[in-house]
Amino acid sequence: MNHLFSIGEVSKYQNISKQTLIFYDKIGLFRPAYVDPDNGYRYYSAGQIDYLDTILIMKKIGFSLSEIKEHMQHYTIDSSLTALKKQLSVIDQQIRQLRLIRSRVQHRCEQMEQAKSHRKKENLVIMEEMDVPYILTHDVEKPYTLTEISIATKQCFADSFRKNLPVYLQSGVIVPLAHIRNGHYTAATKVFLPIEKTDKADNIQQLPAGTCVSIYHVGDYLSIARSYQKLLDYCETHSLEIISDSYEFCINDYLTSRDEEEYITKIMFYVRPLES
């Protein structure tokens, strides 16, 4: 037809699929100028191609189809300026979120790069000073089996994502010293995620400064008892009193390895010299 473009031509000119154009027609966003009553073929006018440009650019900027449809019913320079300024705020928020995600992925990459050196530290007890980190905690339901721990970890991640909290892509658990003394090495009562300082949540704990002993356990989690025993023996031999529950930091876990033999867990206690 004269001065009309077929759906195939519009699809080619605008690099958009025919299915998308048909969908836009069905939702009332971009309807053809003419539909052949005999075969149902859609045809578009030259002016409509400019209109489609606006739709595609707004979609690229990040507007939803419903927002575009509402905006383009009666859009003017004033309404367009208002819409674009509003979208700038949305884009700025997305940039902040992407920067946060990037820093977390970079942190995880650095952990993985250090994993090989951690493996060499297996069986080696280390004395160190804690750097006062923050952790987001979540209670584990009784009877504190690995199933309850896994559920609590997933709930902690889900809650942090929902609240947009600045957590790191790492998890850990807190095992009461009394459980460890009784041989229940995997009976954690809390899970945690390392996090930046924030006032967006109440369940954030600041670990105190102090002297710690730690060991890197390499292997599946159920074999962690051997590493705990080495830590306990070290403290006894060096006349150190354990003054905290155990903090376990997952250095390499299911997030980055399918092989449990590659798992690396840092176990840490706060200690002080025994009074003579």
mmCIF file of C-alpha atoms in Angstrom:
data_model
loop_
_atom_site.group_PDB
_atom_site.id
_atom_site.type_symbol
_atom_site.label_atom_id
_atom_site.label_comp_id
_atom_site.label_asym_id
_atom_site.label_seq_id
_atom_site.Cartn_x
_atom_site.Cartn_y
_atom_site.Cartn_z
ATOM 1 C CA MET A 1 0.000 0.000 0.000
ATOM 2 C CA ASN A 2 1.121 3.538 -0.726
ATOM 3 C CA HIS A 3 2.878 5.294 2.177
ATOM 4 C CA LEU A 4 2.349 2.342 4.527
ATOM 5 C CA PHE A 5 4.909 -0.101 5.837
ATOM 6 C CA SER A 6 4.275 -3.791 6.441
ATOM 7 C CA ILE A 7 4.996 -5.310 9.841
ATOM 8 C CA GLY A 8 8.004 -7.037 8.278
ATOM 9 C CA GLU A 9 9.431 -3.738 7.060
ATOM 10 C CA VAL A 10 8.947 -2.038 10.426
ATOM 11 C CA SER A 11 10.504 -5.049 12.115
ATOM 12 C CA LYS A 12 13.565 -4.746 9.861
ATOM 13 C CA TYR A 13 13.919 -0.954 10.121
ATOM 14 C CA GLN A 14 13.612 -0.856 13.908
ATOM 15 C CA ASN A 15 15.398 -4.155 14.649
ATOM 16 C CA ILE A 16 12.403 -5.414 16.594
ATOM 17 C CA SER A 17 10.653 -8.746 16.219
ATOM 18 C CA LYS A 18 7.250 -9.137 14.607
ATOM 19 C CA GLN A 19 6.082 -10.900 17.771
ATOM 20 C CA THR A 20 6.927 -7.800 19.820
ATOM 21 C CA LEU A 21 5.000 -5.547 17.452
ATOM 22 C CA ILE A 22 2.003 -7.876 17.644
ATOM 23 C CA PHE A 23 2.257 -7.827 21.449
ATOM 24 C CA TYR A 24 2.414 -4.020 21.497
ATOM 25 C CA ASP A 25 -0.735 -4.002 19.367
ATOM 26 C CA LYS A 26 -2.545 -6.371 21.737
ATOM 27 C CA ILE A 27 -1.780 -4.263 24.823
ATOM 28 C CA GLY A 28 -2.747 -1.032 23.080
ATOM 29 C CA LEU A 29 0.722 0.481 23.167
ATOM 30 C CA PHE A 30 1.440 0.637 19.430
ATOM 31 C CA ARG A 31 -1.375 -0.219 17.072
ATOM 32 C CA PRO A 32 -1.070 -0.330 13.259
ATOM 33 C CA ALA A 33 -2.582 2.402 11.140
ATOM 34 C CA TYR A 34 -4.390 -0.197 9.048
ATOM 35 C CA VAL A 35 -5.224 -3.889 9.310
ATOM 36 C CA ASP A 36 -6.204 -5.703 6.136
ATOM 37 C CA PRO A 37 -9.656 -7.202 6.843
ATOM 38 C CA ASP A 38 -9.021 -10.056 4.419
ATOM 39 C CA ASN A 39 -5.767 -11.434 5.831
ATOM 40 C CA GLY A 40 -5.186 -9.547 9.097
ATOM 41 C CA TYR A 41 -1.862 -8.095 7.925
ATOM 42 C CA ARG A 42 -0.754 -5.027 9.870
ATOM 43 C CA TYR A 43 0.470 -1.820 8.194
ATOM 44 C CA TYR A 44 2.054 1.256 9.741
ATOM 45 C CA SER A 45 2.369 4.874 8.614
ATOM 46 C CA ALA A 46 5.630 6.834 8.358
ATOM 47 C CA GLY A 47 4.640 8.979 11.312
ATOM 48 C CA GLN A 48 4.154 5.900 13.445
ATOM 49 C CA ILE A 49 7.788 4.882 12.976
ATOM 50 C CA ASP A 50 8.836 8.050 14.834
ATOM 51 C CA TYR A 51 6.293 7.184 17.522
ATOM 52 C CA LEU A 52 7.809 3.702 17.791
ATOM 53 C CA ASP A 53 11.254 5.296 18.154
ATOM 54 C CA THR A 54 10.019 7.072 21.262
ATOM 55 C CA ILE A 55 8.658 3.844 22.719
ATOM 56 C CA LEU A 56 11.906 1.958 22.112
ATOM 57 C CA ILE A 57 14.078 4.756 23.515
ATOM 58 C CA MET A 58 11.938 5.013 26.659
ATOM 59 C CA LYS A 59 12.137 1.246 27.069
ATOM 60 C CA LYS A 60 15.936 1.416 26.697
ATOM 61 C CA ILE A 61 16.071 4.117 29.362
ATOM 62 C CA GLY A 62 14.266 1.778 31.714
ATOM 63 C CA PHE A 63 10.598 2.732 31.654
ATOM 64 C CA SER A 64 8.095 -0.109 31.936
ATOM 65 C CA LEU A 65 5.621 -0.701 29.115
ATOM 66 C CA SER A 66 2.746 0.442 31.340
ATOM 67 C CA GLU A 67 4.625 3.650 32.185
ATOM 68 C CA ILE A 68 5.329 4.266 28.493
ATOM 69 C CA LYS A 69 1.693 3.649 27.547
ATOM 70 C CA GLU A 70 0.410 6.053 30.176
ATOM 71 C CA HIS A 71 3.002 8.711 29.330
ATOM 72 C CA MET A 72 2.379 8.662 25.591
ATOM 73 C CA GLN A 73 -1.358 9.211 25.814
ATOM 74 C CA HIS A 74 -0.852 12.984 26.167
ATOM 75 C CA TYR A 75 2.861 13.710 26.344
ATOM 76 C CA THR A 76 4.336 17.202 26.107
ATOM 77 C CA ILE A 77 7.722 18.763 26.704
ATOM 78 C CA ASP A 78 6.737 19.386 30.327
ATOM 79 C CA SER A 79 5.464 15.869 31.020
ATOM 80 C CA SER A 80 8.486 14.374 29.232
ATOM 81 C CA LEU A 81 10.895 16.462 31.301
ATOM 82 C CA THR A 82 9.161 15.363 34.496
ATOM 83 C CA ALA A 83 9.270 11.700 33.454
ATOM 84 C CA LEU A 84 12.948 11.832 32.454
ATOM 85 C CA LYS A 85 13.995 13.556 35.685
ATOM 86 C CA LYS A 86 12.138 10.906 37.665
ATOM 87 C CA GLN A 87 13.897 8.197 35.683
ATOM 88 C CA LEU A 88 17.265 9.820 36.435
ATOM 89 C CA SER A 89 16.632 9.123 40.126
ATOM 90 C CA VAL A 90 15.825 5.505 39.300
ATOM 91 C CA ILE A 91 19.011 5.180 37.228
ATOM 92 C CA ASP A 92 21.139 6.734 40.001
ATOM 93 C CA GLN A 93 19.732 4.187 42.467
ATOM 94 C CA GLN A 94 20.525 1.372 40.038
ATOM 95 C CA ILE A 95 24.091 2.667 39.658
ATOM 96 C CA ARG A 96 24.551 2.700 43.443
ATOM 97 C CA GLN A 97 23.195 -0.834 43.645
ATOM 98 C CA LEU A 98 25.455 -2.054 40.841
ATOM 99 C CA ARG A 99 28.488 -0.491 42.507
ATOM 100 C CA LEU A 100 27.618 -2.297 45.721
ATOM 101 C CA ILE A 101 27.149 -5.595 43.890
ATOM 102 C CA ARG A 102 30.429 -5.087 42.035
ATOM 103 C CA SER A 103 32.329 -4.531 45.280
ATOM 104 C CA ARG A 104 30.803 -7.701 46.726
ATOM 105 C CA VAL A 105 31.716 -9.766 43.669
ATOM 106 C CA GLN A 106 35.243 -8.354 43.778
ATOM 107 C CA HIS A 107 35.494 -9.274 47.467
ATOM 108 C CA ARG A 108 34.363 -12.805 46.680
ATOM 109 C CA CYS A 109 36.918 -13.071 43.865
ATOM 110 C CA GLU A 110 39.673 -11.980 46.234
ATOM 111 C CA GLN A 111 38.588 -14.648 48.709
ATOM 112 C CA MET A 112 38.684 -17.303 46.008
ATOM 113 C CA GLU A 113 42.135 -16.162 44.859
ATOM 114 C CA GLN A 114 43.354 -16.546 48.434
ATOM 115 C CA ALA A 115 41.778 -19.987 48.778
ATOM 116 C CA LYS A 116 44.907 -21.813 47.633
ATOM 117 C CA SER A 117 47.034 -20.073 50.245
ATOM 118 C CA HIS A 118 44.428 -20.915 52.879
ATOM 119 C CA ARG A 119 44.684 -24.569 51.949
ATOM 120 C CA LYS A 120 48.394 -24.417 52.752
ATOM 121 C CA LYS A 121 47.490 -23.094 56.217
ATOM 122 C CA GLU A 122 45.457 -26.191 57.058
ATOM 123 C CA ASN A 123 46.316 -27.532 60.523
ATOM 124 C CA LEU A 124 48.135 -24.279 61.362
ATOM 125 C CA VAL A 125 46.735 -22.366 64.341
ATOM 126 C CA ILE A 126 47.051 -18.607 63.921
ATOM 127 C CA MET A 127 47.051 -15.855 66.568
ATOM 128 C CA GLU A 128 45.601 -12.587 65.269
ATOM 129 C CA GLU A 129 43.905 -9.372 66.266
ATOM 130 C CA MET A 130 40.273 -8.939 65.205
ATOM 131 C CA ASP A 131 39.513 -5.940 62.967
ATOM 132 C CA VAL A 132 36.077 -5.267 64.503
ATOM 133 C CA PRO A 133 33.800 -6.433 61.657
ATOM 134 C CA TYR A 134 30.007 -6.253 61.605
ATOM 135 C CA ILE A 135 27.756 -9.261 61.040
ATOM 136 C CA LEU A 136 24.042 -9.615 60.260
ATOM 137 C CA THR A 137 22.724 -12.473 62.389
ATOM 138 C CA HIS A 138 19.755 -14.816 62.137
ATOM 139 C CA ASP A 139 18.690 -17.417 64.721
ATOM 140 C CA VAL A 140 18.800 -21.112 63.870
ATOM 141 C CA GLU A 141 15.828 -23.217 64.911
ATOM 142 C CA LYS A 142 16.282 -26.269 67.132
ATOM 143 C CA PRO A 143 17.580 -28.963 66.968
ATOM 144 C CA TYR A 144 20.396 -27.026 65.173
ATOM 145 C CA THR A 145 21.054 -29.610 62.485
ATOM 146 C CA LEU A 146 22.586 -28.783 59.108
ATOM 147 C CA THR A 147 19.059 -28.537 57.670
ATOM 148 C CA GLU A 148 18.034 -25.774 60.097
ATOM 149 C CA ILE A 149 21.371 -24.017 59.521
ATOM 150 C CA SER A 150 20.865 -24.088 55.748
ATOM 151 C CA ILE A 151 17.316 -22.721 56.051
ATOM 152 C CA ALA A 152 18.442 -19.926 58.387
ATOM 153 C CA THR A 153 21.260 -18.962 56.004
ATOM 154 C CA LYS A 154 18.849 -18.702 53.086
ATOM 155 C CA GLN A 155 16.421 -16.654 55.196
ATOM 156 C CA CYS A 156 19.249 -14.329 56.224
ATOM 157 C CA PHE A 157 20.283 -13.776 52.603
ATOM 158 C CA ALA A 158 16.658 -13.274 51.523
ATOM 159 C CA ASP A 159 16.018 -10.736 54.286
ATOM 160 C CA SER A 160 19.184 -8.804 53.456
ATOM 161 C CA PHE A 161 18.291 -8.683 49.749
ATOM 162 C CA ARG A 162 14.729 -7.566 50.515
ATOM 163 C CA LYS A 163 15.995 -4.717 52.722
ATOM 164 C CA ASN A 164 18.846 -3.923 50.311
ATOM 165 C CA LEU A 165 21.435 -4.293 53.073
ATOM 166 C CA PRO A 166 25.168 -3.931 52.312
ATOM 167 C CA VAL A 167 26.079 -7.554 53.013
ATOM 168 C CA TYR A 168 29.015 -9.435 51.565
ATOM 169 C CA LEU A 169 28.539 -12.608 49.515
ATOM 170 C CA GLN A 170 29.766 -14.745 52.390
ATOM 171 C CA SER A 171 28.108 -16.609 55.223
ATOM 172 C CA GLY A 172 29.104 -17.999 58.574
ATOM 173 C CA VAL A 173 27.779 -19.536 61.762
ATOM 174 C CA ILE A 174 28.159 -19.097 65.517
ATOM 175 C CA VAL A 175 28.568 -22.293 67.539
ATOM 176 C CA PRO A 176 28.251 -21.927 71.332
ATOM 177 C CA LEU A 177 31.371 -22.916 73.237
ATOM 178 C CA ALA A 178 29.224 -25.187 75.439
ATOM 179 C CA HIS A 179 28.150 -27.149 72.340
ATOM 180 C CA ILE A 180 31.769 -27.549 71.282
ATOM 181 C CA ARG A 181 32.837 -28.686 74.751
ATOM 182 C CA ASN A 182 30.125 -31.349 74.519
ATOM 183 C CA GLY A 183 31.288 -32.512 71.079
ATOM 184 C CA HIS A 184 28.430 -30.924 69.112
ATOM 185 C CA TYR A 185 30.721 -29.139 66.676
ATOM 186 C CA THR A 186 28.125 -28.436 63.996
ATOM 187 C CA ALA A 187 25.270 -27.358 66.297
ATOM 188 C CA ALA A 188 25.269 -23.650 65.379
ATOM 189 C CA THR A 189 22.611 -21.471 67.018
ATOM 190 C CA LYS A 190 23.074 -18.467 64.722
ATOM 191 C CA VAL A 191 24.053 -17.854 61.130
ATOM 192 C CA PHE A 192 25.533 -14.577 59.954
ATOM 193 C CA LEU A 193 26.546 -12.542 56.936
ATOM 194 C CA PRO A 194 29.444 -10.073 57.108
ATOM 195 C CA ILE A 195 28.037 -6.595 56.493
ATOM 196 C CA GLU A 196 29.041 -2.956 56.371
ATOM 197 C CA LYS A 197 27.913 -0.752 59.230
ATOM 198 C CA THR A 198 24.309 0.339 58.660
ATOM 199 C CA ASP A 199 21.245 1.406 60.641
ATOM 200 C CA LYS A 200 18.794 -0.355 58.319
ATOM 201 C CA ALA A 201 18.547 -3.481 60.515
ATOM 202 C CA ASP A 202 18.440 -4.262 64.231
ATOM 203 C CA ASN A 203 20.000 -7.728 64.085
ATOM 204 C CA ILE A 204 23.531 -6.459 63.404
ATOM 205 C CA GLN A 205 26.319 -7.386 65.792
ATOM 206 C CA GLN A 206 29.720 -5.725 66.021
ATOM 207 C CA LEU A 207 32.479 -8.139 66.861
ATOM 208 C CA PRO A 208 34.772 -6.639 69.485
ATOM 209 C CA ALA A 209 38.445 -5.935 69.059
ATOM 210 C CA GLY A 210 40.626 -8.554 70.691
ATOM 211 C CA THR A 211 43.023 -11.440 70.337
ATOM 212 C CA CYS A 212 41.783 -14.494 68.470
ATOM 213 C CA VAL A 213 43.029 -17.929 67.608
ATOM 214 C CA SER A 214 41.933 -19.370 64.296
ATOM 215 C CA ILE A 215 42.422 -22.345 62.028
ATOM 216 C CA TYR A 216 41.437 -23.097 58.442
ATOM 217 C CA HIS A 217 39.464 -26.296 58.083
ATOM 218 C CA VAL A 218 39.713 -27.827 54.613
ATOM 219 C CA GLY A 219 37.156 -30.436 53.601
ATOM 220 C CA ASP A 220 33.504 -31.260 54.126
ATOM 221 C CA TYR A 221 31.760 -29.651 57.065
ATOM 222 C CA LEU A 222 31.009 -32.907 58.887
ATOM 223 C CA SER A 223 34.749 -33.486 59.369
ATOM 224 C CA ILE A 224 35.232 -30.161 61.168
ATOM 225 C CA ALA A 225 35.674 -31.845 64.565
ATOM 226 C CA ARG A 226 39.365 -32.548 63.871
ATOM 227 C CA SER A 227 40.083 -28.841 63.373
ATOM 228 C CA TYR A 228 38.207 -27.904 66.526
ATOM 229 C CA GLN A 229 40.214 -30.408 68.511
ATOM 230 C CA LYS A 230 43.456 -28.893 67.255
ATOM 231 C CA LEU A 231 42.270 -25.452 68.315
ATOM 232 C CA LEU A 232 41.261 -26.677 71.763
ATOM 233 C CA ASP A 233 44.566 -28.504 72.199
ATOM 234 C CA TYR A 234 46.495 -25.398 71.124
ATOM 235 C CA CYS A 235 44.694 -23.223 73.665
ATOM 236 C CA GLU A 236 45.342 -25.713 76.442
ATOM 237 C CA THR A 237 49.019 -26.110 75.533
ATOM 238 C CA HIS A 238 49.571 -22.334 75.333
ATOM 239 C CA SER A 239 47.570 -21.530 78.484
ATOM 240 C CA LEU A 240 44.883 -19.599 76.651
ATOM 241 C CA GLU A 241 41.345 -19.193 77.964
ATOM 242 C CA ILE A 242 38.601 -19.261 75.349
ATOM 243 C CA ILE A 243 36.234 -16.374 76.105
ATOM 244 C CA SER A 244 33.774 -16.522 73.228
ATOM 245 C CA ASP A 245 31.640 -18.809 71.166
ATOM 246 C CA SER A 246 33.078 -20.031 67.884
ATOM 247 C CA TYR A 247 32.786 -17.888 64.759
ATOM 248 C CA GLU A 248 33.029 -19.837 61.520
ATOM 249 C CA PHE A 249 33.586 -17.911 58.297
ATOM 250 C CA CYS A 250 32.937 -19.762 55.052
ATOM 251 C CA ILE A 251 35.894 -18.969 52.796
ATOM 252 C CA ASN A 252 35.016 -21.469 50.072
ATOM 253 C CA ASP A 253 31.641 -23.189 50.161
ATOM 254 C CA TYR A 254 28.678 -24.271 48.035
ATOM 255 C CA LEU A 255 28.504 -20.825 46.445
ATOM 256 C CA THR A 256 31.830 -21.328 44.690
ATOM 257 C CA SER A 257 32.505 -25.066 44.618
ATOM 258 C CA ARG A 258 30.524 -28.238 44.038
ATOM 259 C CA ASP A 259 33.245 -30.408 45.576
ATOM 260 C CA GLU A 260 32.939 -30.473 49.373
ATOM 261 C CA GLU A 261 36.591 -31.487 49.630
ATOM 262 C CA GLU A 262 37.409 -27.956 48.412
ATOM 263 C CA TYR A 263 35.399 -26.292 51.177
ATOM 264 C CA ILE A 264 37.438 -23.977 53.421
ATOM 265 C CA THR A 265 36.093 -22.780 56.769
ATOM 266 C CA LYS A 266 37.891 -20.370 59.061
ATOM 267 C CA ILE A 267 37.201 -21.182 62.728
ATOM 268 C CA MET A 268 37.864 -18.428 65.258
ATOM 269 C CA PHE A 269 37.743 -17.998 69.045
ATOM 270 C CA TYR A 270 38.477 -14.950 71.182
ATOM 271 C CA VAL A 271 41.085 -15.814 73.824
ATOM 272 C CA ARG A 272 43.090 -14.356 76.682
ATOM 273 C CA PRO A 273 46.003 -15.712 78.748
ATOM 274 C CA LEU A 274 45.037 -17.831 81.685
ATOM 275 C CA GLU A 275 45.655 -16.100 84.976
ATOM 276 C CA SER A 276 48.475 -17.754 86.859
#
